[in-house]
């Protein structure tokens, strides 16, 4: 098990290195100069001096320097937001996104799993149809629609929560719920499918024949198998929830990391592009590794090779 | 057991992260307003966005400030200046009660420090020309510094020769700067020597670029081997000097001299201003705290305003802005204000490049430019396409905004004359015209305006127009490189003088994206530049604008820009004004 974990770790490092290299090449070949974009009257000699100062015109040196800095969590200056370093930007925004992402995944599991289980238990009945309908809506409705709806109803009409911004506990629930909706839907569908698949298994028939209580069969035997696909999904879903919340951040005015993925590319902010991509890649790799380890613990078939 | 531990860990992690990310709890500020994009920079020398300038002008105080109530420039950190008879020398006596937020007195040296910094290569921003073009010796100093920076580029990075040159240059810099027309006396008087008379110089002094900088910034100046220059020859400061709680080398955070000090600043979240307790008006300022809140989506910002979380929206570009404009115009909502601002919405022709990507550019011929310009029905566009209450305008300088300036006759809508001009230029009925490449930035109503103009040109002139929408960065680069035949443009005036618009079409101006060159126009501008007589000067500028509109026509003016803002009825003292300047220390909140 430890050997497998080490293998995964090495593979993860290689993956992050590949992602960094490919992103770096793309950043370097994209047209436009991060300094020229803002300063219209800047003389060419000053532009060259600034490029030299930040190693913009020396890709090989920049590649190594950025990587060396990144290992020490020093991502260098942001070219767009001069008053801040990329590290400060990432530190401030990642905690926000991580809070929302963790909460969204917790809500998704806490709500999606029971829906999926009861839906499978009541296959073909009204609850199943309602759950499937909810899942379809959850996956199909874009978050800017659900977010705006929640904002208007819970923020403006009911005045339960503040509208937009970040800074109090009241700012958390609406974006977290909005972000969790597609994940709830997906988790519910995965759980339902897993449950239906497991329910038709021989071991269930055996358990029933042996007279095991219904509740025990469902939660101890069937659910344990049915949860495995959900577990595989949680890793990438957590990374996606933490970094892919651009729309939710926009609607609720949440200062998360998602906006920097998009804006840093639009602003040609090379340092911030590389920082955000690196952080996302590391998170994706780490979450998948954690899921793999948990998987090994939960599923004896994986643990025993 | 394992599942329980895992779930507990997840919940704990969420709680810890949540607590950290929320930060310390803030009480609601006396006044809260929105800034959708957040702050680009708080460095006055570098800032160009009006959202940044809005904060800067509340936390710093220049020699003069624009008073929205009176609609004119008034003295601020200095008393009314003494101006020499030839209009070339200004003497500003710094007020004895002008104080920095740490209690120290504001000095004339602080202004010189700020202005010098604003023209240093690498720091100088888009508005450095406020100093370079007007203050004697500033341009020469800047060129000397630029030449030195350029000379270093040929030398190896760590060579002894480079170090020797850097040392010699650093020693020479102060002596060279003494030739610039700025001096401070013991009586705390700042004397400014101008290159030429500038009747609107006091107006320039209201701008962010002209703000003073506290001496503590020197603690963050980059130096190596005892030389206060970077290896590239630049004067550089730790860019984090603008933060209120930044500590390094004895630096204790940004010190400002305005009515407010920056209390806290969280990236893309908020910036809190608190009254500068040493400011002369501190005791009479009602709004003790002001929050600039970042909400990227203005639809959400409007909801926050409706709910009462925000008191003031200086920007309201929502999906239902037309309805808001209607409510403001009909007076159904007293808190909404739609008004003309000191800005023009126009389109530019590429006047200079004979060929663009292998296609002949017909707009090198002024007759074709004029034909296209007078075949646009701007009244129809303002009424039916944009619908935000804009005044259609056939001039480049907004009318009625500059005292004493009588604008020339505007461009008139005249499709018959347009067809005649086009035929005269060799394109009768549009025959022989290549497809017209029209560049615009996506968003707002730009695309609809382009569609309308393209249709007008098709119907009136027989022209085929290809619209090329680009996101704003690419658009700016394409426009700067003149990769267009016609491009969207807009300009907000920086000071109350026609040159803030007319200079855009001067051949050497960095913003002259049309490539317009006209000897007569330049001659008129130069004649006006040398004059100290305000009336004669404005007459010359009127002739220059007339030439621009009716002879060389590098642009199609469409309308004067408008702005819709929302101010809660319980907030008094924030006056809607054409320059969009809002001094918060004048606001009174009575909820």
Coordinates of C-alpha atoms in Angstrom, one line a residue, chain B:
Chain B
X1 CA -14.8 4.9 12.6
X2 CA -12.7 5.9 9.6
X3 CA -15.6 7.7 7.9
X4 CA -16.4 9.6 11.1
X5 CA -12.8 10.8 11.4
X6 CA -12.7 11.8 7.8
X7 CA -16.0 13.7 8.0
X8 CA -14.8 15.4 11.2
X9 CA -11.5 16.4 9.5
X10 CA -13.3 17.8 6.5
X11 CA -15.7 19.8 8.6
X12 CA -12.9 21.1 10.8
X13 CA -10.8 22.1 7.8
X14 CA -13.8 24.0 6.4
X15 CA -14.4 25.8 9.6
X16 CA -10.7 26.8 9.9
X17 CA -10.5 27.9 6.3
X18 CA -13.7 29.7 6.6
X19 CA -12.6 31.6 9.7
X20 CA -9.3 32.5 8.1
X21 CA -10.8 33.6 4.8
X22 CA -13.4 35.8 6.3
X23 CA -10.8 37.7 8.2
X24 CA -11.5 40.0 11.1
X25 CA -15.0 41.2 11.5
X26 CA -15.7 44.8 10.3
X27 CA -18.4 47.0 11.4
X28 CA -20.5 48.5 8.6
X29 CA -18.9 51.7 7.3
X30 CA -20.8 55.0 7.4
X31 CA -20.8 55.0 3.6
X32 CA -20.3 52.0 1.4
X33 CA -19.9 52.1 -2.4
X34 CA -19.1 49.6 -5.1
X35 CA -16.1 49.2 -7.3
X36 CA -16.8 46.3 -9.7
X37 CA -13.3 45.8 -10.9
X38 CA -11.4 46.3 -7.7
X39 CA -8.3 48.5 -7.5
X40 CA -5.7 48.2 -10.3
X41 CA -3.1 50.1 -8.3
X42 CA -3.0 52.7 -5.5
X43 CA 0.2 54.2 -6.9
X44 CA -0.7 57.7 -8.0
X45 CA 2.1 57.8 -10.6
X46 CA 0.8 54.7 -12.4
X47 CA -3.0 54.9 -12.1
X48 CA -5.2 55.5 -15.1
X49 CA -8.5 53.9 -14.1
X50 CA -11.1 56.4 -12.7
X51 CA -12.0 53.8 -10.0
X52 CA -8.4 54.0 -8.7
X53 CA -8.3 57.8 -9.1
X54 CA -11.5 58.0 -7.0
X55 CA -9.8 56.4 -4.1
X56 CA -6.6 58.3 -4.5
X57 CA -8.3 61.7 -4.5
X58 CA -10.0 60.8 -1.3
X59 CA -6.9 59.7 0.5
X60 CA -4.4 62.1 -1.0
X61 CA -4.8 65.8 -1.5
X62 CA -3.1 67.7 -4.3
X63 CA -2.3 71.4 -4.6
X64 CA -5.8 71.9 -5.9
X65 CA -9.0 69.8 -6.1
X66 CA -12.1 69.8 -8.2
X67 CA -15.2 71.0 -6.3
X68 CA -18.3 69.2 -7.7
X69 CA -20.6 71.6 -5.8
X70 CA -19.2 74.7 -7.4
X71 CA -18.2 72.9 -10.6
X72 CA -14.7 74.4 -10.5
X73 CA -11.2 73.9 -9.3
X74 CA -10.4 75.1 -5.8
X75 CA -7.2 75.3 -3.8
X76 CA -6.6 72.3 -1.6
X77 CA -3.2 71.5 0.1
X78 CA -1.9 74.9 -1.0
X79 CA -3.4 78.4 -1.0
X80 CA -4.4 80.0 -4.3
X81 CA -1.1 80.3 -6.3
X82 CA 0.6 83.5 -7.3
X83 CA 1.0 83.5 -11.0
X84 CA 3.6 85.6 -12.8
X85 CA 2.4 88.0 -15.5
X86 CA 3.8 85.9 -18.3
X87 CA 1.9 82.9 -16.9
X88 CA 5.2 80.9 -16.6
X89 CA 5.7 80.8 -12.9
X90 CA 3.4 79.5 -10.2
X91 CA 4.1 79.9 -6.5
X92 CA 2.1 77.6 -4.3
X93 CA 2.3 78.2 -0.5
X94 CA 1.6 74.9 1.2
X95 CA -1.0 75.3 3.9
X96 CA 0.4 75.4 7.4
X97 CA -2.3 73.1 8.6
X98 CA -1.8 70.5 5.8
X99 CA -0.9 67.2 7.6
X100 CA 0.0 63.7 6.6
X101 CA -2.0 60.9 8.3
X102 CA 0.9 60.4 10.7
X103 CA 0.7 64.0 11.9
X104 CA 3.7 65.3 10.0
X105 CA 3.4 68.6 8.1
X106 CA 3.0 68.4 4.3
X107 CA 5.9 70.1 2.6
X108 CA 6.7 71.4 -0.8
X109 CA 9.4 68.7 -1.0
X110 CA 6.7 66.1 -0.8
X111 CA 5.2 67.4 -4.0
X112 CA 8.5 67.5 -5.7
X113 CA 9.1 63.9 -4.6
X114 CA 5.8 62.7 -6.0
X115 CA 6.2 64.6 -9.3
X116 CA 9.8 63.4 -9.8
X117 CA 8.8 59.9 -9.1
X118 CA 5.9 60.2 -11.7
X119 CA 8.4 60.9 -14.5
X120 CA 11.0 58.3 -13.6
X121 CA 11.4 55.7 -16.4
X122 CA 9.6 52.5 -15.4
X123 CA 7.3 54.3 -13.0
X124 CA 6.0 57.0 -15.4
X125 CA 2.5 56.1 -16.4
X126 CA 0.1 57.3 -19.1
X127 CA -0.3 60.7 -17.4
X128 CA 3.4 61.5 -16.9
X129 CA 2.9 64.0 -19.7
X130 CA 1.2 66.3 -17.2
X131 CA 4.6 67.0 -15.9
X132 CA 6.8 66.3 -18.9
X133 CA 4.9 68.6 -21.3
X134 CA 4.4 71.5 -19.0
X135 CA 7.2 71.8 -16.4
X136 CA 10.4 73.3 -17.6
X137 CA 13.3 70.8 -17.9
X138 CA 11.2 67.8 -17.1
X139 CA 11.2 66.4 -20.6
X140 CA 15.0 66.9 -20.8
X141 CA 15.5 65.0 -17.5
X142 CA 13.3 62.2 -18.6
X143 CA 15.1 61.9 -22.0
X144 CA 18.5 61.9 -20.2
X145 CA 17.3 59.1 -17.9
X146 CA 15.8 57.1 -20.8
X147 CA 19.0 57.4 -22.7
X148 CA 21.0 56.1 -19.8
X149 CA 18.6 53.1 -19.4
X150 CA 19.0 52.4 -23.1
X151 CA 22.8 52.6 -22.9
X152 CA 22.9 49.9 -20.2
X153 CA 21.1 47.4 -22.3
X154 CA 24.2 46.8 -24.4
X155 CA 26.3 45.9 -21.4
X156 CA 26.6 42.5 -19.8
X157 CA 24.4 42.0 -16.7
X158 CA 27.1 41.8 -14.1
X159 CA 29.9 43.7 -15.7
X160 CA 32.1 46.2 -13.8
X161 CA 31.5 48.7 -16.5
X162 CA 27.8 48.6 -15.8
X163 CA 28.4 49.1 -12.0
X164 CA 30.7 52.0 -12.7
X165 CA 28.2 53.7 -15.0
X166 CA 25.3 53.1 -12.5
X167 CA 27.4 54.7 -9.7
X168 CA 28.3 57.7 -11.8
X169 CA 24.7 58.2 -13.0
X170 CA 23.2 57.9 -9.6
X171 CA 25.6 60.6 -8.4
X172 CA 24.6 62.8 -11.2
X173 CA 20.8 62.4 -10.9
X174 CA 20.1 64.9 -8.2
X175 CA 22.2 67.6 -9.9
X176 CA 20.4 67.0 -13.2
X177 CA 17.0 67.2 -11.5
X178 CA 17.8 70.6 -10.2
X179 CA 17.5 71.8 -13.7
X180 CA 13.8 70.9 -13.7
X181 CA 11.6 73.9 -12.9
X182 CA 10.6 72.8 -9.4
X183 CA 11.9 74.3 -6.2
X184 CA 10.9 74.3 -2.6
X185 CA 11.7 77.3 -0.3
X186 CA 12.2 77.4 3.5
X187 CA 8.8 79.1 3.8
X188 CA 7.2 75.9 2.4
X189 CA 6.5 77.4 -1.0
X190 CA 6.6 75.3 -4.1
X191 CA 7.7 77.2 -7.2
X192 CA 6.8 75.7 -10.5
X193 CA 8.4 77.0 -13.7
X194 CA 6.4 76.1 -16.9
X195 CA 7.6 75.6 -20.4
X196 CA 4.8 77.7 -21.8
X197 CA 1.8 79.5 -20.4
X198 CA -0.9 77.0 -19.3
X199 CA -4.1 78.7 -18.2
X200 CA -5.4 75.3 -17.0
X201 CA -2.4 74.4 -14.9
X202 CA -4.3 74.5 -11.7
X203 CA -6.7 72.0 -13.2
X204 CA -3.8 69.6 -14.0
X205 CA -2.8 69.9 -10.3
X206 CA -6.0 68.2 -9.3
X207 CA -5.0 64.9 -11.0
X208 CA -3.7 61.8 -9.3
X209 CA -0.3 62.1 -11.0
X210 CA 0.3 65.4 -9.3
X211 CA -0.2 64.1 -5.7
X212 CA 2.6 64.4 -3.1
X213 CA 4.3 61.3 -1.7
X214 CA 5.5 61.0 1.9
X215 CA 9.2 60.7 2.5
X216 CA 8.8 57.3 4.2
X217 CA 8.7 55.7 0.7
X218 CA 12.4 56.1 0.5
X219 CA 12.8 53.3 3.0
X220 CA 11.5 50.9 0.3
X221 CA 13.7 52.1 -2.6
X222 CA 15.6 49.4 -4.3
X223 CA 19.3 49.6 -4.1
X224 CA 22.4 47.5 -4.6
X225 CA 26.0 48.0 -3.7
X226 CA 25.1 51.4 -2.3
X227 CA 23.5 52.6 -5.5
X228 CA 19.9 53.6 -5.4
X229 CA 19.2 52.2 -8.8
X230 CA 18.3 48.7 -10.1
X231 CA 20.7 46.9 -12.3
X232 CA 18.7 48.2 -15.3
X233 CA 19.2 51.8 -14.2
X234 CA 15.6 52.2 -13.0
X235 CA 14.4 53.9 -9.8
X236 CA 12.3 51.3 -8.2
X237 CA 10.4 51.0 -5.0
X238 CA 8.9 47.9 -3.4
X239 CA 5.5 47.9 -5.1
X240 CA 3.8 47.1 -1.9
X241 CA 4.4 50.5 -0.5
X242 CA 0.7 51.4 -1.1
X243 CA -0.5 49.0 1.5
X244 CA -1.7 50.4 4.9
X245 CA -0.1 47.6 7.0
X246 CA 3.1 46.9 5.1
X247 CA 6.1 46.6 7.3
X248 CA 9.7 46.5 6.0
X249 CA 12.9 48.3 6.7
X250 CA 11.2 50.6 9.2
X251 CA 8.3 51.3 6.8
X252 CA 5.0 51.2 8.6
X253 CA 2.5 51.5 5.8
X254 CA 1.3 54.1 3.3
X255 CA 1.0 57.6 4.7
X256 CA -1.5 59.9 2.9
X257 CA -2.5 63.6 3.3
X258 CA -6.1 63.5 2.2
X259 CA -9.3 63.7 4.2
X260 CA -9.1 59.9 4.7
X261 CA -6.3 57.4 5.4
X262 CA -6.3 53.8 4.1
X263 CA -7.2 51.7 7.1
X264 CA -7.3 48.3 5.5
X265 CA -7.2 46.9 2.0
X266 CA -8.0 43.3 1.1
X267 CA -7.3 42.3 -2.5
X268 CA -10.5 42.2 -4.6
X269 CA -12.7 42.4 -1.4
X270 CA -12.7 45.9 0.1
X271 CA -10.8 48.9 0.9
X272 CA -11.7 50.8 4.1
X273 CA -10.9 54.5 4.5
X274 CA -11.0 56.2 7.9
X275 CA -10.9 59.9 8.5
X276 CA -7.3 61.2 8.7
X277 CA -7.5 62.5 12.2
X278 CA -4.8 65.2 11.4
X279 CA -6.7 66.6 8.5
X280 CA -7.9 70.2 9.0
X281 CA -11.5 69.2 8.4
X282 CA -11.4 66.0 10.5
X283 CA -13.8 67.2 13.1
X284 CA -16.5 68.3 10.7
X285 CA -16.4 65.2 8.5
X286 CA -19.6 63.2 9.1
X287 CA -18.6 60.0 7.3
X288 CA -15.9 58.7 9.5
X289 CA -15.5 55.4 7.6
X290 CA -16.0 54.7 3.9
X291 CA -15.9 51.2 2.4
X292 CA -15.1 50.5 -1.2
X293 CA -16.6 47.1 -1.7
X294 CA -15.7 44.9 -4.7
X295 CA -18.6 43.1 -6.3
X296 CA -17.7 42.1 -9.8
X297 CA -21.2 41.6 -11.2
X298 CA -23.1 44.9 -11.2
X299 CA -26.4 43.1 -11.3
X300 CA -25.5 41.7 -7.8
X301 CA -24.2 45.1 -6.8
X302 CA -27.5 46.7 -7.7
X303 CA -29.3 44.0 -5.5
X304 CA -26.9 44.8 -2.7
X305 CA -27.8 48.5 -3.1
X306 CA -31.5 47.8 -3.1
X307 CA -31.1 45.7 0.0
X308 CA -29.3 48.6 1.7
X309 CA -25.8 46.9 1.9
X310 CA -24.4 49.7 -0.3
X311 CA -25.2 53.4 -0.2
X312 CA -23.7 54.6 -3.5
X313 CA -23.2 53.0 -6.9
X314 CA -21.0 55.1 -9.2
X315 CA -21.4 52.5 -11.9
X316 CA -24.7 50.7 -12.8
X317 CA -24.0 48.7 -16.0
X318 CA -26.7 46.1 -15.3
X319 CA -28.6 43.9 -17.7
X320 CA -31.6 46.3 -17.1
X321 CA -29.8 49.6 -17.3
X322 CA -32.3 50.9 -19.9
X323 CA -35.1 50.5 -17.4
X324 CA -33.0 52.2 -14.8
X325 CA -32.3 55.1 -17.2
X326 CA -36.1 55.4 -17.8
X327 CA -36.8 55.5 -14.1
X328 CA -34.2 58.1 -13.6
X329 CA -35.3 60.2 -16.6
X330 CA -39.0 60.2 -15.7
X331 CA -38.2 60.9 -12.1
X332 CA -39.9 57.8 -10.8
X333 CA -36.8 57.0 -8.8
X334 CA -35.2 60.0 -7.2
X335 CA -32.1 58.0 -6.1
X336 CA -31.1 57.4 -9.7
X337 CA -29.2 60.1 -11.6
X338 CA -28.5 60.0 -15.3
X339 CA -26.4 62.8 -16.6
X340 CA -23.9 64.0 -19.2
X341 CA -20.3 63.5 -18.4
X342 CA -17.1 65.0 -19.8
X343 CA -16.6 62.2 -22.3
X344 CA -17.1 61.6 -26.0
X345 CA -18.1 58.4 -27.8
X346 CA -16.6 58.3 -31.3
X347 CA -15.0 56.2 -34.0
X348 CA -11.6 56.6 -35.6
X349 CA -10.4 56.2 -39.1
X350 CA -7.0 54.8 -40.0
X351 CA -5.8 57.8 -41.8
X352 CA -2.3 56.7 -42.7
X353 CA -1.8 53.1 -43.7
X354 CA -2.3 52.8 -47.4
X355 CA -2.7 49.1 -47.2
X356 CA -4.0 46.8 -44.5
X357 CA -3.2 43.1 -44.8
X358 CA -3.1 43.4 -48.6
X359 CA -6.2 45.4 -48.9
X360 CA -6.1 49.1 -50.0
X361 CA -7.3 51.4 -47.2
X362 CA -9.7 53.9 -48.7
X363 CA -9.6 56.1 -45.6
X364 CA -6.3 57.6 -46.4
X365 CA -8.5 59.9 -48.6
X366 CA -10.1 62.6 -46.4
X367 CA -13.1 62.7 -48.7
X368 CA -13.9 59.1 -48.0
X369 CA -13.5 59.7 -44.3
X370 CA -15.8 62.7 -44.5
X371 CA -18.4 60.7 -46.6
X372 CA -18.5 58.0 -44.0
X373 CA -18.7 60.5 -41.1
X374 CA -21.6 62.5 -42.5
X375 CA -23.6 59.5 -43.5
X376 CA -24.1 58.3 -39.9
X377 CA -27.4 59.4 -38.3
X378 CA -26.2 59.9 -34.8
X379 CA -29.5 61.2 -33.5
X380 CA -31.1 57.9 -34.6
X381 CA -28.3 55.9 -32.9
X382 CA -28.6 57.8 -29.6
X383 CA -32.4 57.5 -29.6
X384 CA -33.0 54.0 -30.8
X385 CA -29.7 52.0 -30.3
X386 CA -28.1 53.1 -27.1
X387 CA -31.1 54.6 -25.4
X388 CA -29.4 55.9 -22.4
X389 CA -30.3 59.5 -22.8
X390 CA -27.1 60.4 -24.6
X391 CA -27.0 63.7 -26.5
X392 CA -26.0 63.1 -30.1
X393 CA -22.9 65.2 -30.8
X394 CA -21.1 66.2 -34.0
X395 CA -18.1 67.6 -32.1
X396 CA -15.2 66.0 -30.4
X397 CA -15.0 68.5 -27.4
X398 CA -18.2 68.0 -25.4
X399 CA -20.3 71.2 -25.7
X400 CA -20.9 73.5 -22.8
X401 CA -18.4 71.9 -20.5
X402 CA -15.5 74.3 -20.9
X403 CA -16.0 77.9 -19.8
X404 CA -15.5 80.4 -22.6
X405 CA -15.1 77.8 -25.4
X406 CA -17.5 78.2 -28.3
X407 CA -17.5 75.0 -30.2
X408 CA -17.3 75.1 -34.0
X409 CA -20.3 74.0 -36.1
X410 CA -20.8 70.2 -35.7
X411 CA -20.6 67.6 -38.4
X412 CA -24.1 67.3 -39.9
X413 CA -25.9 64.3 -41.1
X414 CA -25.9 64.7 -44.9
X415 CA -26.1 61.5 -46.9
X416 CA -26.5 63.2 -50.3
X417 CA -23.2 65.1 -49.8
X418 CA -21.6 61.9 -48.6
X419 CA -22.5 60.1 -51.8
X420 CA -21.1 63.0 -53.8
X421 CA -17.9 63.0 -51.9
X422 CA -17.5 59.2 -52.3
X423 CA -18.1 59.5 -56.0
X424 CA -15.5 62.3 -56.2
X425 CA -13.0 60.0 -54.4
X426 CA -13.5 57.4 -57.1
X427 CA -16.1 55.1 -55.4
X428 CA -19.5 56.1 -57.0
X429 CA -22.3 54.2 -55.2
X430 CA -19.6 52.3 -53.3
X431 CA -18.2 50.7 -56.4
X432 CA -14.6 49.7 -55.8
X433 CA -14.7 50.0 -52.0
X434 CA -13.1 47.1 -50.3
X435 CA -14.9 45.4 -47.4
X436 CA -14.6 47.9 -44.5
X437 CA -12.9 46.4 -41.4
X438 CA -14.6 47.8 -38.3
X439 CA -12.9 47.0 -35.0
X440 CA -14.7 47.3 -31.7
X441 CA -14.4 45.9 -28.2
X442 CA -17.2 43.5 -27.2
X443 CA -19.6 44.3 -24.4
X444 CA -21.9 47.2 -23.5
X445 CA -23.8 48.5 -26.5
X446 CA -20.8 48.7 -28.9
X447 CA -21.9 45.9 -31.1
X448 CA -25.4 47.3 -31.6
X449 CA -23.9 50.7 -32.5
X450 CA -21.5 49.1 -35.0
X451 CA -24.5 47.1 -36.5
X452 CA -26.4 50.3 -36.9
X453 CA -23.6 52.2 -38.6
X454 CA -22.8 49.3 -40.9
X455 CA -26.4 49.3 -42.1
X456 CA -26.4 53.1 -42.6
X457 CA -23.2 52.8 -44.7
X458 CA -24.7 49.9 -46.7
X459 CA -27.9 51.8 -47.4
X460 CA -26.4 55.3 -48.0
X461 CA -23.0 54.5 -49.5
X462 CA -23.3 50.9 -50.8
X463 CA -20.4 49.9 -48.5
X464 CA -19.9 46.4 -47.1
X465 CA -18.7 46.4 -43.5
X466 CA -17.1 43.5 -41.7
X467 CA -17.5 43.8 -37.9
X468 CA -14.5 42.6 -35.9
X469 CA -15.4 42.3 -32.2
X470 CA -12.5 41.7 -29.8
X471 CA -12.1 41.5 -26.0
X472 CA -10.7 44.7 -24.7
X473 CA -7.0 43.8 -24.4
X474 CA -6.8 42.4 -28.0
X475 CA -8.9 45.3 -29.2
X476 CA -6.5 47.9 -27.5
X477 CA -3.5 46.2 -29.1
X478 CA -5.0 46.1 -32.5
X479 CA -6.1 49.7 -32.3
X480 CA -2.7 50.8 -31.0
X481 CA -1.0 48.9 -33.9
X482 CA -3.6 50.5 -36.3
X483 CA -4.8 47.1 -37.5
X484 CA -8.2 48.5 -38.5
X485 CA -9.9 50.7 -41.0
X486 CA -12.4 52.1 -38.6
X487 CA -12.2 51.5 -34.8
X488 CA -14.4 52.3 -31.8
X489 CA -13.0 54.9 -29.4
X490 CA -14.0 57.0 -26.5
X491 CA -12.3 59.6 -24.4
X492 CA -13.0 61.2 -21.0
X493 CA -11.4 64.7 -20.7
X494 CA -8.8 65.0 -18.0
X495 CA -8.9 68.8 -17.5
X496 CA -11.2 71.6 -18.6
X497 CA -9.5 72.6 -21.8
X498 CA -10.2 71.6 -25.4
X499 CA -6.6 70.3 -25.8
X500 CA -7.5 67.3 -23.6
X501 CA -9.4 66.1 -26.7
X502 CA -7.6 67.9 -29.6
X503 CA -4.2 66.6 -28.5
X504 CA -5.4 63.1 -29.3
X505 CA -5.0 63.9 -33.0
X506 CA -1.5 65.6 -32.7
X507 CA 1.0 63.6 -34.7
X508 CA 3.4 62.9 -31.7
X509 CA 0.7 62.1 -29.2
X510 CA 0.9 58.6 -27.8
X511 CA -2.9 58.2 -28.1
X512 CA -3.1 59.2 -31.7
X513 CA -4.3 55.8 -32.9
X514 CA -5.8 57.2 -36.1
X515 CA -2.3 58.2 -37.3
X516 CA -3.7 61.6 -38.1
X517 CA -1.1 64.1 -39.4
X518 CA -2.0 67.6 -40.5
X519 CA 0.4 70.5 -40.6
X520 CA -2.3 73.2 -40.4
X521 CA -3.9 71.5 -37.4
X522 CA -0.6 71.2 -35.6
X523 CA 0.2 74.8 -36.4
X524 CA -3.0 76.0 -34.8
X525 CA -2.3 73.8 -31.7
X526 CA 1.2 75.2 -31.5
X527 CA 0.0 78.8 -31.8
X528 CA -2.5 78.2 -29.1
X529 CA 0.2 76.6 -26.8
X530 CA 2.3 79.8 -26.9
X531 CA -0.5 82.1 -25.8
X532 CA -1.3 83.4 -22.4
X533 CA -4.4 85.2 -23.5
X534 CA -7.2 82.7 -22.7
X535 CA -9.8 84.1 -25.2
X536 CA -7.4 84.2 -28.2
X537 CA -6.2 80.8 -27.3
X538 CA -9.7 79.3 -27.2
X539 CA -10.4 80.9 -30.6
X540 CA -7.4 79.2 -32.1
X541 CA -8.5 75.9 -30.6
X542 CA -11.9 76.3 -32.0
X543 CA -10.4 76.7 -35.4
X544 CA -8.3 73.6 -34.8
X545 CA -11.4 71.6 -33.9
X546 CA -13.2 72.9 -37.0
X547 CA -10.4 71.7 -39.2
X548 CA -10.4 68.3 -37.5
X549 CA -14.2 68.0 -38.1
X550 CA -14.7 69.5 -41.5
X551 CA -11.3 69.2 -43.3
X552 CA -9.3 66.2 -42.1
X553 CA -12.0 64.2 -40.4
X554 CA -10.1 61.5 -38.7
X555 CA -13.1 60.6 -36.5
X556 CA -16.8 60.2 -36.4
X557 CA -18.1 61.8 -33.2
X558 CA -21.4 60.2 -32.1
X559 CA -22.5 61.4 -28.8
X560 CA -21.6 62.7 -25.4
X561 CA -21.2 60.0 -22.8
X562 CA -23.7 59.7 -20.0
X563 CA -23.4 58.1 -16.6
X564 CA -26.1 56.5 -14.5
X565 CA -25.4 56.5 -10.8
X566 CA -27.4 55.6 -7.7
X567 CA -27.2 57.4 -4.4
X568 CA -29.5 56.5 -1.5
X569 CA -31.8 59.3 -0.6
X570 CA -30.4 59.5 2.9
X571 CA -27.0 60.3 1.5
X572 CA -26.4 64.0 1.0
X573 CA -23.4 65.8 -0.4
X574 CA -22.5 63.5 -3.2
X575 CA -23.1 65.6 -6.2
X576 CA -23.5 64.0 -9.7
X577 CA -20.9 65.8 -11.8
X578 CA -19.5 65.6 -15.3
X579 CA -16.0 64.6 -14.0
X580 CA -17.3 61.8 -11.8
X581 CA -15.4 63.1 -8.8
X582 CA -16.9 62.3 -5.5
X583 CA -15.2 63.7 -2.4
X584 CA -16.6 61.5 0.4
X585 CA -15.6 63.9 3.2
X586 CA -18.5 66.1 2.0
X587 CA -21.1 63.3 2.3
X588 CA -23.6 63.3 5.1
X589 CA -25.5 60.1 5.8
X590 CA -28.7 60.2 7.7
X591 CA -30.3 56.8 7.6

